[in-house]
Coordinates of C-alpha atoms in Angstrom, one line a residue:
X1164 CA 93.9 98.8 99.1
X1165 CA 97.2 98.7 100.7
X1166 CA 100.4 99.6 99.5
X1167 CA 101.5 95.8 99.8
X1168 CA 98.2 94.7 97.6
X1169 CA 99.0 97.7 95.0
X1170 CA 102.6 96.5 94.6
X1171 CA 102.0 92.6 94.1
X1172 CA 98.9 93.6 91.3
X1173 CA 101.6 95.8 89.8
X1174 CA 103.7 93.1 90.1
X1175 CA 101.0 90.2 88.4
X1176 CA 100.6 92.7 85.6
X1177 CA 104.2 93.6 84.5
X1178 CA 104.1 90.1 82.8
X1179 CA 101.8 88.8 80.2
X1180 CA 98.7 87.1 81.8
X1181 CA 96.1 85.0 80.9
X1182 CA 93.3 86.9 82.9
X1183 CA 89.7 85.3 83.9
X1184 CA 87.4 87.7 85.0
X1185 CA 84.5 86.1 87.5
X1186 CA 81.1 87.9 89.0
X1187 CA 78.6 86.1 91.3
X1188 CA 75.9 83.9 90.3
X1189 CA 72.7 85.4 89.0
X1190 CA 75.1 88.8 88.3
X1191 CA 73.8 92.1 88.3
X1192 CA 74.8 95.9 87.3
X1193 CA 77.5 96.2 89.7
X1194 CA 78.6 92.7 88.8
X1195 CA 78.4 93.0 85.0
X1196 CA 79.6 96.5 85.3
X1197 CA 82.8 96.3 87.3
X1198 CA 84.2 92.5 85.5
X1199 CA 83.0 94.3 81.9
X1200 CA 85.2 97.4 83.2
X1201 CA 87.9 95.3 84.7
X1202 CA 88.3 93.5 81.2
X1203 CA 88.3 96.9 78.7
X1204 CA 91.2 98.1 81.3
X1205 CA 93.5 94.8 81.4
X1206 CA 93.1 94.2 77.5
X1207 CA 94.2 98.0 77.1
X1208 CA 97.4 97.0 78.9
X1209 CA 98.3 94.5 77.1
X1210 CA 96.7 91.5 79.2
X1211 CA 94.7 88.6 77.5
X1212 CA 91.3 88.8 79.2
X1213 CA 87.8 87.4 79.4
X1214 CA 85.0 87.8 81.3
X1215 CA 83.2 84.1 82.7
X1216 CA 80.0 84.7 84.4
X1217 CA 78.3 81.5 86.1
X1218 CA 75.1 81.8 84.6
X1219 CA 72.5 84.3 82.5
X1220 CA 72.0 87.6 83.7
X1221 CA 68.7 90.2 82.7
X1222 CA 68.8 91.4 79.0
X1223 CA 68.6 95.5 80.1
X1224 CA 72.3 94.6 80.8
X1225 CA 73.2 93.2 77.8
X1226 CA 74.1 96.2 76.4
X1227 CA 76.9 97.0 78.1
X1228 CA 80.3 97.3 76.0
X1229 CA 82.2 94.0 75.9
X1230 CA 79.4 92.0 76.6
X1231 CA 78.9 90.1 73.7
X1232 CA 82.2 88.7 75.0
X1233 CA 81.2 87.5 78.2
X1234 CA 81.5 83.7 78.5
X1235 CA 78.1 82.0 80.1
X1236 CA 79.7 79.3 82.3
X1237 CA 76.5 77.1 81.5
X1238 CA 75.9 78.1 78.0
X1239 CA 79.7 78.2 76.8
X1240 CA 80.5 75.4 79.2
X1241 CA 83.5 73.8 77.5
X1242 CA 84.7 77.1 76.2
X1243 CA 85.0 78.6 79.4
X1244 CA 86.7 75.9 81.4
X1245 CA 89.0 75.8 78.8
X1246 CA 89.6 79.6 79.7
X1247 CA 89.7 78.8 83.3
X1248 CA 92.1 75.7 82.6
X1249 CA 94.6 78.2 80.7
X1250 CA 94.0 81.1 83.1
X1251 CA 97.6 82.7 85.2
X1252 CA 95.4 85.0 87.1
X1253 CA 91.6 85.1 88.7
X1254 CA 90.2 88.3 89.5
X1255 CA 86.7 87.6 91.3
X1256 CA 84.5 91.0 91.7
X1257 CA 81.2 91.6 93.7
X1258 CA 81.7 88.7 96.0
X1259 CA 83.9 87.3 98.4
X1260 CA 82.7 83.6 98.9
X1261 CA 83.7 81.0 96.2
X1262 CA 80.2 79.5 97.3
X1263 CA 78.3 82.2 95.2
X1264 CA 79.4 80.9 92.0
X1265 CA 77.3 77.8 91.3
X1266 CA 78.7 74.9 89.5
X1267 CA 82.2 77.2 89.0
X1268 CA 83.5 77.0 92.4
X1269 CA 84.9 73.3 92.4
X1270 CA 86.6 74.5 89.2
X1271 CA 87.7 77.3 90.4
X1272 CA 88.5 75.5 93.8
X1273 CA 91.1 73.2 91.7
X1274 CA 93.2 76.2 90.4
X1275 CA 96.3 77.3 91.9
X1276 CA 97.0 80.6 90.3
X1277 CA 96.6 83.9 92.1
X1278 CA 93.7 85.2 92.7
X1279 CA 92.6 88.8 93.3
X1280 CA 89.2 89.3 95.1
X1281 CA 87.6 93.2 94.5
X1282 CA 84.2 93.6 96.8
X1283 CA 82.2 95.7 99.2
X1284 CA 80.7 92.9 101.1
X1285 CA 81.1 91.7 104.7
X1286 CA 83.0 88.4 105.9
X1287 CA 85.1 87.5 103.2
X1288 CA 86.9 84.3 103.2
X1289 CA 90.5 83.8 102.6
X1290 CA 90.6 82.4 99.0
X1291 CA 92.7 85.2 97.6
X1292 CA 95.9 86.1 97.6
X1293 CA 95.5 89.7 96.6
X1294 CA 92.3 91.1 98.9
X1295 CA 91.1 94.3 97.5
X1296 CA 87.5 94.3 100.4
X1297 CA 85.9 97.2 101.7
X1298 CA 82.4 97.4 103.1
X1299 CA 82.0 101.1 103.3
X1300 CA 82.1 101.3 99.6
X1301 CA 79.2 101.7 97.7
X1302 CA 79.4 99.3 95.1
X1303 CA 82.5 97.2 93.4
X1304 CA 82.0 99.4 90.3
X1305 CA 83.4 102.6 92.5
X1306 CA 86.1 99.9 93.7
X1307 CA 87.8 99.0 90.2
X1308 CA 87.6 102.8 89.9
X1309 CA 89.9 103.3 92.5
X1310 CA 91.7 100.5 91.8
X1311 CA 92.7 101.8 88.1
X1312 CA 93.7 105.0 90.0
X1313 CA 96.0 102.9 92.5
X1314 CA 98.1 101.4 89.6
X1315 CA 97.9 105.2 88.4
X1316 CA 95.7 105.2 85.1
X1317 CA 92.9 106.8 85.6
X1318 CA 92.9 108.8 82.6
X1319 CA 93.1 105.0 80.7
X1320 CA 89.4 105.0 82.0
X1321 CA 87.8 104.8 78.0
X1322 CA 84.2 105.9 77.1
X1323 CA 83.2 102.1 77.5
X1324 CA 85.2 101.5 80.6
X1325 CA 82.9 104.5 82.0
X1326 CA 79.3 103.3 81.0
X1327 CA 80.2 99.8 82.3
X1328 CA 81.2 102.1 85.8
X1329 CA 78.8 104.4 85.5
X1330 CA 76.2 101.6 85.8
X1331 CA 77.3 99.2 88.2
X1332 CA 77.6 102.4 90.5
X1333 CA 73.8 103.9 89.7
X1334 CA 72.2 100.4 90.5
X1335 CA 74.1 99.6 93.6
X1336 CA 73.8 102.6 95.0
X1337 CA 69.7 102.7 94.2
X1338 CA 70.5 105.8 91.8
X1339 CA 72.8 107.6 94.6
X1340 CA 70.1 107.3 97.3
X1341 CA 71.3 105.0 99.4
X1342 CA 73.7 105.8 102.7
X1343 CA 77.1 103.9 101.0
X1344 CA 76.6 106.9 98.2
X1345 CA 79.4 109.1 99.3
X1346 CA 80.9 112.6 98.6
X1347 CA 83.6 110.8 96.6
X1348 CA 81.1 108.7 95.0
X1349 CA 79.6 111.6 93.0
X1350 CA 83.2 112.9 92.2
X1351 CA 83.7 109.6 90.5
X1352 CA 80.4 110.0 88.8
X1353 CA 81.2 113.3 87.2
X1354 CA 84.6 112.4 86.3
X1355 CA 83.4 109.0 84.8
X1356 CA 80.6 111.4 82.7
X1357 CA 83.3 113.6 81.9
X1358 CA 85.0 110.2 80.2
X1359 CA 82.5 109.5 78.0
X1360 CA 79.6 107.9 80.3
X1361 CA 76.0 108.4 78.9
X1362 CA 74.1 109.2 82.1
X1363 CA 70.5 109.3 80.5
X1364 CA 71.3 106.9 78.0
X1365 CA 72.1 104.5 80.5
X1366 CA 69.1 105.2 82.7
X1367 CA 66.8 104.9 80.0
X1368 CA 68.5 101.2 79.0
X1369 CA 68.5 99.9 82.6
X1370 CA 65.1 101.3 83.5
X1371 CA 62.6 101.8 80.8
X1372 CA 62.7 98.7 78.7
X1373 CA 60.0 97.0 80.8
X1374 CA 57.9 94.5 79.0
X1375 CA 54.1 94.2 79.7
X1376 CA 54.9 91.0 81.5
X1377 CA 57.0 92.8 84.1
X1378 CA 54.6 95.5 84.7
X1379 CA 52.2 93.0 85.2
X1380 CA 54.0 91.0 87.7
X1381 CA 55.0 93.9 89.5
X1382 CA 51.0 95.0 90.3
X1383 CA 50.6 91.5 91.2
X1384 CA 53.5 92.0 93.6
X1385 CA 52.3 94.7 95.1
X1386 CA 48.9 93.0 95.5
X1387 CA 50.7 90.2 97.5
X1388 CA 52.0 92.9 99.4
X1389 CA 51.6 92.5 103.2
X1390 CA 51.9 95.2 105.6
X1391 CA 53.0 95.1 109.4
X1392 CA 52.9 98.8 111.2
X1393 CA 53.1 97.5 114.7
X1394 CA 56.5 96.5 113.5
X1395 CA 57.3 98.6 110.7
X1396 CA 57.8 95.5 107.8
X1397 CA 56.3 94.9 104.0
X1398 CA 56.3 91.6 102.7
X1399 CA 56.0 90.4 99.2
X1400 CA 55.2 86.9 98.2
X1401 CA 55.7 85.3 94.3
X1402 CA 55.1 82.2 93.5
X1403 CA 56.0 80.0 90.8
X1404 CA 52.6 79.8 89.1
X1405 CA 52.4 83.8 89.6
X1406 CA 56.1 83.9 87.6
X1407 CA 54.6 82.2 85.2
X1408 CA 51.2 83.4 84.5
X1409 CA 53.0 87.1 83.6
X1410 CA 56.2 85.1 81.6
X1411 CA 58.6 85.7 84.2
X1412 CA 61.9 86.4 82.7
X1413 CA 65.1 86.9 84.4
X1414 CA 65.4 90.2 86.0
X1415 CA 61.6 91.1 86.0
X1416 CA 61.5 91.2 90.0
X1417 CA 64.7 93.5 90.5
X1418 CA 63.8 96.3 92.4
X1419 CA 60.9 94.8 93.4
X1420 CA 61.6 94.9 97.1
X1421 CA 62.3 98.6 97.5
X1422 CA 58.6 99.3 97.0
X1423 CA 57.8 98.2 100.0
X1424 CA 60.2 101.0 101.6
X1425 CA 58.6 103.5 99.9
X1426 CA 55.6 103.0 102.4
X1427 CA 55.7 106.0 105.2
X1428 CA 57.0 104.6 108.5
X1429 CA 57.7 101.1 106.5
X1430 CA 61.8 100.7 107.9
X1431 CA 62.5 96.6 106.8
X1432 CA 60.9 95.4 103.5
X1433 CA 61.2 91.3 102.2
X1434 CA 60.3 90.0 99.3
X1435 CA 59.9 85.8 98.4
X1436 CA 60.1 84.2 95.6
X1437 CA 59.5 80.7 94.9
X1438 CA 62.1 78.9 92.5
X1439 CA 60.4 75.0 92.1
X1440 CA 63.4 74.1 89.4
X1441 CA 65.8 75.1 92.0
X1442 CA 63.4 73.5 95.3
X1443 CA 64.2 77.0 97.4
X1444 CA 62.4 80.4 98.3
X1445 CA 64.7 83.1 97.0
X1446 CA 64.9 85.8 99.2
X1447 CA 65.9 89.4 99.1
X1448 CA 66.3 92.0 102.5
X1449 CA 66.3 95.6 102.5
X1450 CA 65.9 98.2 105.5
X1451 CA 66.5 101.8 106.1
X1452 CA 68.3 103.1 109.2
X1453 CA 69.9 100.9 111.5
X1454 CA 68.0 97.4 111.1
X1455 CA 70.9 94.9 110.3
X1456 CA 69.6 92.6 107.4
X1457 CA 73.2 91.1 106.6
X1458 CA 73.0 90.1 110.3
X1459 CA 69.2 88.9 110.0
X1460 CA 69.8 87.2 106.8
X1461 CA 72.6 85.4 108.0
X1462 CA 71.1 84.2 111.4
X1463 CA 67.8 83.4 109.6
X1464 CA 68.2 81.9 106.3
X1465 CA 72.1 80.8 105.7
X1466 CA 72.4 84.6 103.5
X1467 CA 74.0 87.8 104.3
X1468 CA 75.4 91.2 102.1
X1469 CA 75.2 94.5 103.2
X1470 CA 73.6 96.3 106.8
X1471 CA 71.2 97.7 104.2
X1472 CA 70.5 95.2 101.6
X1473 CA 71.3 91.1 101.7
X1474 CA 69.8 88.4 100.4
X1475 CA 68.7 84.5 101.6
X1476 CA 67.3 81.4 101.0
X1477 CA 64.3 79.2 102.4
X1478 CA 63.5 75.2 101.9
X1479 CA 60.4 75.9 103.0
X1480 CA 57.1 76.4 101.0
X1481 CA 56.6 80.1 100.5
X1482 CA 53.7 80.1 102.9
X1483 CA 55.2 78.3 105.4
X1484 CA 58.7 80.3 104.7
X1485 CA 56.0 83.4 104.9
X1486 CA 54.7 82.4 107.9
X1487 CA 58.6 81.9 110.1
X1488 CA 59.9 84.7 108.6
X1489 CA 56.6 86.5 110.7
X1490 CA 57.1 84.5 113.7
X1491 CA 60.6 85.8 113.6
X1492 CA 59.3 89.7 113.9
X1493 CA 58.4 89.4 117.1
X1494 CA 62.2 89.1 118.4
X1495 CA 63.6 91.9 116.9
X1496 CA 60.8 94.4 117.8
X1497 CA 62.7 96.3 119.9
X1498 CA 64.8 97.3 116.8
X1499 CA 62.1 97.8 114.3
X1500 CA 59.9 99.6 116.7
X1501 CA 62.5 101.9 118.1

């Protein structure tokens, strides 16, 4: 964050604000984590703020501190664009498109307050007037980190303000495995345990409250699971019917993906899942080394995110989305071969 950026925020927030707080669509750890941590740290200054996510996000983060405070945009629908309405300052976090916001962005769209964008991912668009964008970071969670320590108040950083952290870090970073996990990344780690962050609590909540359900789907999953060595890919399939013969609930297939990584010599991993109420084949992308899925994603199927980890979409069926995404092998095997 530049000098300029640090001196306009400090700016905004030497004046009483009315402060929404906005994650992506279908939020996660990082996303939850960093707005939840965002909010404890502008209250504590004196700001009026409030957390409005676009729609439901899995229960194992609905622990979180501050979350019972989070406004659904679909469930709380005239509360929050009353929020919205009243708002002096937007501060979107873990995404850099208004497009990944569902049904908020022509509400957002409308506004003509500052906004403040915080996120790690590539290509963002020019919505904001304060950019805060790095895509060497390792989640948005480390981000508001160093963003408290820019306006100097680090030590402000509360018990609560470091679970929310501490989380949104461990999940983006695949529990500090992946290459974006840094030197500096564990320093913030420590010092954010050092705060008050409960390390193993936290594990346990995001990790080990699976239902049977889940468990179930997940060995389905892996039964789906199909296996190219000649170009070093794992596929999963899910369809609706599967979903809901194990009682799909939102969050069971996170993670999901990675498994097929795990596979020795395995380098790019896919899973699909078929969404009927929404008429699309979600899909998530996730490689190790130098296979670009942002770059596949976005040529492929209208996605993108990280060189390591993006996401997509098909209007295809799932077999015949199953079947292109197979055909499309074939031109990168120079790269997944290598």
């Amino acid at each position: 964050m530049n000098l300029e950026s640090i001196k306009a925020v400090q700016q905004l927030l030497s004046q009483p604000q009315k402060i929404v707080i906005v994650p992506h669509k279908n939020p996660d750890g990082d996303a939850i984590g960093s707005t939840l941590a965002l909010c404890h740290y502008l209250i504590n200054r004196g700001q009026e703020a409030v957390v409005v996510a676009p729609n439901d996000y899995p229960k194992f983060l609905k622990w979180m501190p501050g979350n019972e405070n989070i406004l659904n945009f679909e469930k709380h629908n005239s509360q929050a664009k009353e929020k919205i309405a009243e708002a002096t300052v937007v501060f979107t976090l873990d995404f850099n498109h208004l497009g990944r916001i569902g049904q908020m962005q022509s509400v957002l769209e409308d506004l003509t307050v500052p906004f403040v964008m915080i996120d790690h991912h590539q290509a963002p668009s020019d919505y904001a007037e304060i950019m805060y964008s790095d895509v060497l970071m390792s989640s948005t969670c480390e981000m508001v980190y160093n963003f408290i320590e820019f306006l100097g108040d680090v030590d402000k950083i509360t018990s609560e303000m470091a679970d929310c952290l501490y989380t949104g870090i461990m999940t983006d970073t695949g529990s500090f495995k992946f290459r974006s996990t840094t030197g500096r990344t564990h320093r913030i780690i420590a010092d954010l345990i050092d705060k008050g962050a409960e390390n193993t609590q936290i594990h346990h909540k995001i990790y080990d409250t699976n239902t049977p359900g889940r468990l179930h789907l997940l060995g389905c999953a892996l039964k789906n699971m199909v296996i190219h060595d000649k170009y070093r890919t794992a596929y999963i399939t899910l369809s609706q019917d599967e979903l809901d013969m194990y009682k799909y609930q939102k969050g069971d297939t996170e993670g999901f993906v990675n498994y097929g990584l795990t596979l020795e010599g395995i380098i790019f991993a896919v899973i699909f899942i078929e969404n009927k109420e929404e008429g699309i084949i979600k899909i998530s992308f996730r490689s190790i080394g130098d296979f670009n899925v942002n770059e596949f994603a976005r040529t492929y199927f209208e996605g993108g995110g990280h060189n390591n980890a993006a996401g997509g979409k098909s209007d295809r069926s799932l077999k015949e989305t199953a079947v292109y995404f197979e055909s499309l092998l074939e031109n990168h095997q120079d790269q997944l071969q290598a």
